[in-house]
Coordinates of C-alpha atoms in Angstrom, one line a residue:
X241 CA -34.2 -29.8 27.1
X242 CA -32.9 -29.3 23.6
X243 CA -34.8 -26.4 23.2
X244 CA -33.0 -25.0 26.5
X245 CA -29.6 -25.6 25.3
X246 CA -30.6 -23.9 21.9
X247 CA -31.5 -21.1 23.5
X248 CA -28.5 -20.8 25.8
X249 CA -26.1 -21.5 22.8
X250 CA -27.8 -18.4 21.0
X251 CA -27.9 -16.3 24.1
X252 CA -23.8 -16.8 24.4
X253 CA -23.8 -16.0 20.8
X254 CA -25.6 -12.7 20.8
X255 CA -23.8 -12.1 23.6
X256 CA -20.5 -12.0 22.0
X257 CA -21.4 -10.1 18.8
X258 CA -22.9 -7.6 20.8
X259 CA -19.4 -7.8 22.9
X260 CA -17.6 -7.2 20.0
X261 CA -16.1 -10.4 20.8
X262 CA -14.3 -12.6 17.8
X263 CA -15.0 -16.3 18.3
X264 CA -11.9 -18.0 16.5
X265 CA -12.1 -22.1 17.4
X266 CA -9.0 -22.9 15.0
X267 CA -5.5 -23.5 16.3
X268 CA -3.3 -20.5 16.7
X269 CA -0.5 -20.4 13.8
X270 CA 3.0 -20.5 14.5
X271 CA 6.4 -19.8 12.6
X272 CA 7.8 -22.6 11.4
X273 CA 11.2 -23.8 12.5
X274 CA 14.2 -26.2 11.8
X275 CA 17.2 -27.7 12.9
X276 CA 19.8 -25.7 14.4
X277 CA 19.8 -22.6 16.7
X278 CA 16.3 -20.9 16.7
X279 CA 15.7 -17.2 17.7
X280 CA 12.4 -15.6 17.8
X281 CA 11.8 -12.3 17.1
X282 CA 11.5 -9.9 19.9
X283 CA 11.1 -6.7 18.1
X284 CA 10.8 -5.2 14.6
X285 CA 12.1 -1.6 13.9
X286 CA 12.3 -0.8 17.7
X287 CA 8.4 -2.1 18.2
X288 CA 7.5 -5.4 20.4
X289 CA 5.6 -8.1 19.1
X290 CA 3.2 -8.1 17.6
X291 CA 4.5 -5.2 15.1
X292 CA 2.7 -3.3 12.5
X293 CA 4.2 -2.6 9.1
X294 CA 2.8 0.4 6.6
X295 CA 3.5 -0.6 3.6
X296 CA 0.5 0.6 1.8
X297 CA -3.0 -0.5 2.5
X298 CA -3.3 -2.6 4.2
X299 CA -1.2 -2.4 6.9
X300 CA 0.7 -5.7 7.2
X301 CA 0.9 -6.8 11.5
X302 CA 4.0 -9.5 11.9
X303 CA 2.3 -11.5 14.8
X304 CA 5.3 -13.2 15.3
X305 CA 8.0 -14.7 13.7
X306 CA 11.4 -17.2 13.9
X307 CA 14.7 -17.5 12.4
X308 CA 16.6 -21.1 12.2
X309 CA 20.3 -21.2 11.5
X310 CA 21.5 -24.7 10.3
X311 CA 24.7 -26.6 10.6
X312 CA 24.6 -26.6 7.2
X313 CA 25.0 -23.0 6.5
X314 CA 21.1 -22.6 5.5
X315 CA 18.4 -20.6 7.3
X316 CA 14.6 -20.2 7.6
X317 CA 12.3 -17.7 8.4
X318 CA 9.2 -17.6 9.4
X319 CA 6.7 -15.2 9.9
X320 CA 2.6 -15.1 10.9
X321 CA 1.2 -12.5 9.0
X322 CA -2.2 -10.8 9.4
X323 CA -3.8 -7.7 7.3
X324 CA -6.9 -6.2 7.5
X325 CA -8.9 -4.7 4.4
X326 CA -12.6 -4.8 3.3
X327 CA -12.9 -8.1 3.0
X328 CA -12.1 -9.1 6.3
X329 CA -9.0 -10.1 8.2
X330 CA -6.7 -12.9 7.0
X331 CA -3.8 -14.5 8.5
X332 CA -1.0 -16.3 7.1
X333 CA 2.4 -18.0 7.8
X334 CA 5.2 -16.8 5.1
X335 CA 8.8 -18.4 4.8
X336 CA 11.6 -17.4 3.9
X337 CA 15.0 -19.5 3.2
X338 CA 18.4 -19.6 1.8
X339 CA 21.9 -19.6 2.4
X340 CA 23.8 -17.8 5.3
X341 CA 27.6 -16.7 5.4
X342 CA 29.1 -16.0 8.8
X343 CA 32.5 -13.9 9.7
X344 CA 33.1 -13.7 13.1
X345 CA 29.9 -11.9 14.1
X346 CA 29.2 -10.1 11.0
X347 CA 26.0 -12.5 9.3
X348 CA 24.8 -12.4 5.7
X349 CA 21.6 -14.1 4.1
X350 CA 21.2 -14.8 0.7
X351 CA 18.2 -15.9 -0.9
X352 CA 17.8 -19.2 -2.2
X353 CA 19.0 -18.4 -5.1
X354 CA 22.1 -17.6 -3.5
X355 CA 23.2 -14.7 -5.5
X356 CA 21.2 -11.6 -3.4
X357 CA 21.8 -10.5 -0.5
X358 CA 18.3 -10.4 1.7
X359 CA 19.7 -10.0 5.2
X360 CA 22.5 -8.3 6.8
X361 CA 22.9 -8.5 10.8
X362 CA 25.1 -9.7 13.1
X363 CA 25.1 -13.1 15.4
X364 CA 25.8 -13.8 18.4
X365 CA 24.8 -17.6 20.5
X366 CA 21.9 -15.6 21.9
X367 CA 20.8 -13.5 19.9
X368 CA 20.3 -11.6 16.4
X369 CA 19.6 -8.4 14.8
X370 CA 19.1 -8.5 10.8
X371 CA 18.4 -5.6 8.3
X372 CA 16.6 -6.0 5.5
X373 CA 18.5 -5.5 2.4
X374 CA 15.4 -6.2 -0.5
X375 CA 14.0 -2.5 1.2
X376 CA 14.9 1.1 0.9
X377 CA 13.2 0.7 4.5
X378 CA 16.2 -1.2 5.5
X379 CA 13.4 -2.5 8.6
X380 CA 15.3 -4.2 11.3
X381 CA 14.5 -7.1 13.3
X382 CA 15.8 -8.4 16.4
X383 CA 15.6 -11.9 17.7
X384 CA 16.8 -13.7 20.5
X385 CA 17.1 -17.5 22.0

């Protein structure tokens, strides 16, 4: 009987490899998120999630990412990561955080540091579109509650 099961278990296994099938048993990762409003991101430069950034090889995918505005004027974003190269694939979660300035609609995010400027957007209870201000790329991302 153990013998069967061996064999079954290495049948399913060749089975995917010769699929091309990727057999991934860990949890999925997500953005982290805070207190406050939350928005996720919906698209980046124009392009639905998951999005694809060139900046150089290896291309950088954004799986997906979120955007936590506190009641204390702070903010965090968060972003799953993946690039592709000869050593594999890897995937990571990155944050971001600082402080944010709202007037009326118009929305600025400074780094921690408080003195740069790393967002510009605007806000609205619904929803948010940002620009990057660290890039001559000035890539834009949209998110929404």
């Amino acid at each position: 009987m153990t013998t069967m099961r061996f064999r079954l278990a290495l049948g399913l296994a060749a089975v995917l490899v010769a699929g091309g099938c990727k057999l991934d048993l860990g949890p999925p990762q997500e953005p982290l998120t805070g207190e406050g409003l939350v928005y996720r991101l919906t698209t980046l430069n124009g392009n639905a999630m998951p999005a694809t950034l060139d900046l150089g090889p290896p291309p950088v995918t954004i799986r997906s990412a979120a955007l936590t505005l506190s009641t204390d004027s702070t903010w965090l974003f968060s972003y799953v990561r993946s690039t592709s190269g000869f050593g594999g694939s890897q995937t990571s979660t990155e944050s971001l955080r600082g402080a944010y300035r709202r007037v009326d609609t118009a929305l600025t995010l400074l780094h921690a540091d408080t003195v740069t400027t790393v967002f510009t957007g605007s806000w609205t209870q619904s929803a948010v579109v940002l620009f990057d201000e660290t890039s001559a790329r000035r890539d834009q991302f949209t998110f929404a509650r």
